CSV table of C-alpha atoms in Angstrom, one decimal:
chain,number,residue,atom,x,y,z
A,107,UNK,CA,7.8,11.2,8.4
A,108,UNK,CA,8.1,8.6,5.4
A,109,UNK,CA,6.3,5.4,5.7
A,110,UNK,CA,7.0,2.3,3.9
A,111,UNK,CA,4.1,1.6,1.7
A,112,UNK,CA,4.8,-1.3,-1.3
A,113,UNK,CA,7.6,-3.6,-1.3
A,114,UNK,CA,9.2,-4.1,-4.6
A,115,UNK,CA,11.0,-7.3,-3.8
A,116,UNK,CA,9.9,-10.1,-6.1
A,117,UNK,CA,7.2,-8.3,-7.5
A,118,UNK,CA,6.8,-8.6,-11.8
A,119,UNK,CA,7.7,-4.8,-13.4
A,120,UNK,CA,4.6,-4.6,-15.1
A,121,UNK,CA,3.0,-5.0,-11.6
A,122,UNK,CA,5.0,-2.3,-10.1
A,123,UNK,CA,4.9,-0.1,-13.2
A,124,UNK,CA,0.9,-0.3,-12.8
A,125,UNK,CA,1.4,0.6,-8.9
A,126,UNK,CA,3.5,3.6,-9.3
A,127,UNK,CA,1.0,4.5,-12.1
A,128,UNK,CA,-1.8,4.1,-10.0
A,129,UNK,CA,-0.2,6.3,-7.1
A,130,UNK,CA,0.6,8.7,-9.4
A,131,UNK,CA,-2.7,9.5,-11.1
A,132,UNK,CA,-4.5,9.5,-7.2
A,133,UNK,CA,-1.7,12.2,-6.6
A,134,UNK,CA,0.1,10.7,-3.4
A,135,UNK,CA,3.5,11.7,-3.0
A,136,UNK,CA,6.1,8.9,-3.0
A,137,UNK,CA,9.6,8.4,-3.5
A,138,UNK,CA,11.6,4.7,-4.2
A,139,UNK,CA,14.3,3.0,-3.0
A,140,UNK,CA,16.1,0.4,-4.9
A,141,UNK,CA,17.5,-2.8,-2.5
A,142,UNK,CA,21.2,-1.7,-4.2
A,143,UNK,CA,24.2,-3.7,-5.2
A,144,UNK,CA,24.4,-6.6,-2.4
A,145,UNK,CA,20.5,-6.3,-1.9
A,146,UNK,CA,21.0,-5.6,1.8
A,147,UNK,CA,18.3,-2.3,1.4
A,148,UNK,CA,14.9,-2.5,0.8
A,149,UNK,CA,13.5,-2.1,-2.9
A,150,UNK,CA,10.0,0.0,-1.6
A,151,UNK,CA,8.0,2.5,-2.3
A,152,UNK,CA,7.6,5.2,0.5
A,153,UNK,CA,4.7,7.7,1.0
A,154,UNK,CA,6.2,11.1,1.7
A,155,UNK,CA,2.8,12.0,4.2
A,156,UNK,CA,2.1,9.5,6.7
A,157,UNK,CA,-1.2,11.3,6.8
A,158,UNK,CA,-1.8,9.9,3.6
A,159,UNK,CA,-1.3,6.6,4.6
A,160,UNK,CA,-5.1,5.2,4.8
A,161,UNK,CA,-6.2,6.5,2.1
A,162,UNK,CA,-3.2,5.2,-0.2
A,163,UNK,CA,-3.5,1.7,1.8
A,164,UNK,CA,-7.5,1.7,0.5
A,165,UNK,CA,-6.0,2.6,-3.4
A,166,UNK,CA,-3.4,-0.2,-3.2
A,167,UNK,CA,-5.6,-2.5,-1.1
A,168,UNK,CA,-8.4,-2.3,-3.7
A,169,UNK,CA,-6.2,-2.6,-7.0
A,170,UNK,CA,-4.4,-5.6,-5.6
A,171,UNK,CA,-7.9,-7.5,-5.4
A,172,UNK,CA,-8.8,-6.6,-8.4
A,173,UNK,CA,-5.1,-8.3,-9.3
A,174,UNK,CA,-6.0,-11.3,-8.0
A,175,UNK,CA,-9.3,-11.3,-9.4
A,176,UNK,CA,-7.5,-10.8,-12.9
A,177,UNK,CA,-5.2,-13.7,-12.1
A,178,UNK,CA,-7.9,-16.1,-11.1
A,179,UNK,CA,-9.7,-15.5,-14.1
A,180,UNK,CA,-6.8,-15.7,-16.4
A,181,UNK,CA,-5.9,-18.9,-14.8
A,182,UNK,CA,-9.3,-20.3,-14.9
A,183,UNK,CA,-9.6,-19.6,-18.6
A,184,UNK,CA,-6.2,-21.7,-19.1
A,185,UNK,CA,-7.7,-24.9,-17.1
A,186,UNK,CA,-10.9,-24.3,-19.2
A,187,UNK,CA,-9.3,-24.5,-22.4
A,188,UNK,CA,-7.0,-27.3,-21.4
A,189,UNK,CA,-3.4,-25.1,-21.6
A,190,UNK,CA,-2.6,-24.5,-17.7
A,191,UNK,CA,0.6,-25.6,-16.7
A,192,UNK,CA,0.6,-29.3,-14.8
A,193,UNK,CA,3.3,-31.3,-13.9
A,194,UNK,CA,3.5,-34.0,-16.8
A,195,UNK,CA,2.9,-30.9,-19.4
A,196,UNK,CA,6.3,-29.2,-17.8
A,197,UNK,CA,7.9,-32.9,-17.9
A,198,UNK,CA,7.4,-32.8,-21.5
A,199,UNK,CA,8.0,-29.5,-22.1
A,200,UNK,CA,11.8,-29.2,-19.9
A,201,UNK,CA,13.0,-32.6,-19.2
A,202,UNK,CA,16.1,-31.8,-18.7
A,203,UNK,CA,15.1,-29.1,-16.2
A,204,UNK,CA,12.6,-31.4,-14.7
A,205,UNK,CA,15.2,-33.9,-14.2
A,206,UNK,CA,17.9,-31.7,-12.5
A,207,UNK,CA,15.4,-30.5,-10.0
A,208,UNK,CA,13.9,-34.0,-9.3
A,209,UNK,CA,18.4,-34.4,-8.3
A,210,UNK,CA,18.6,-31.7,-6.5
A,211,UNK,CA,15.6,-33.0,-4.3
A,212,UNK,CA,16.7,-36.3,-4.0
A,213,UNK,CA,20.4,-35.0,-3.1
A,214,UNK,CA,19.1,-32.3,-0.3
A,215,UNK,CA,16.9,-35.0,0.7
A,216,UNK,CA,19.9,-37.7,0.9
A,217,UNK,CA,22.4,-35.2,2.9
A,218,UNK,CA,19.6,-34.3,5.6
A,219,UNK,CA,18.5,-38.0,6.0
A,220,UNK,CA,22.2,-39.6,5.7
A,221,UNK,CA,23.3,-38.6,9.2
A,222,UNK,CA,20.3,-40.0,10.9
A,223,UNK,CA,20.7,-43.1,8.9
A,224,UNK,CA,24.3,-43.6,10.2
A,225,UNK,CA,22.9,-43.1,13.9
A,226,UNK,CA,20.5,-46.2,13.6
A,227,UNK,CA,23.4,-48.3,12.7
């Protein structure tokens, strides 16, 4: 039977391009499924074997750290030569964008605080 192995929802395609790669070249046998028009599936990648299902686990398990590792680093080098993303750089860079999200906050904000306001009174 067919066990659900990597979720594809939200993840970059270069990430899941390297996954599929990576299962590929360890020879496990999986199959996809796409989340479809209305996204009511789920976008996954299955392992035909369920026998299989350590071992691939231990493959996918140990690339992910070594993702995270990768993203660390990369991240680290950014703060270390001063260009990491920080919210004044991002005000500079999309005010306008900056702006409309700083509304939308303050509107959610005013429409779940508004009705308790009207109680006090």
């Amino acid at each position: 039977m067919a066990k659900l192995l990597f979720r594809l929802g939200n993840v970059p395609d270069e990430e899941a391009e390297e996954v599929r790669a990576l299962l590929d070249a360890r020879g496990f046998d999986t199959y996809e499924t796409r989340a479809g028009f209305w996204g009511l599936g789920v976008a996954a990648i299955w392992l035909h074997d369920e026998s299989q299902y350590e071992a691939a686990r231990e493959v996918l398990d140990a690339y992910q750290e070594g993702l995270t590792e990768r993203m660390r680093q990369a991240r680290d080098d950014l703060v270390e030569r001063g260009e990491a993303p920080t919210l004044w750089s991002r005000l500079r860079h999309h005010p306008v964008r900056m702006l409309l999200v700083a509304a939308a906050v303050a509107a959610i904000l005013a429409l779940t605080l508004l009705p308790f306001l009207w109680l006090v009174n």
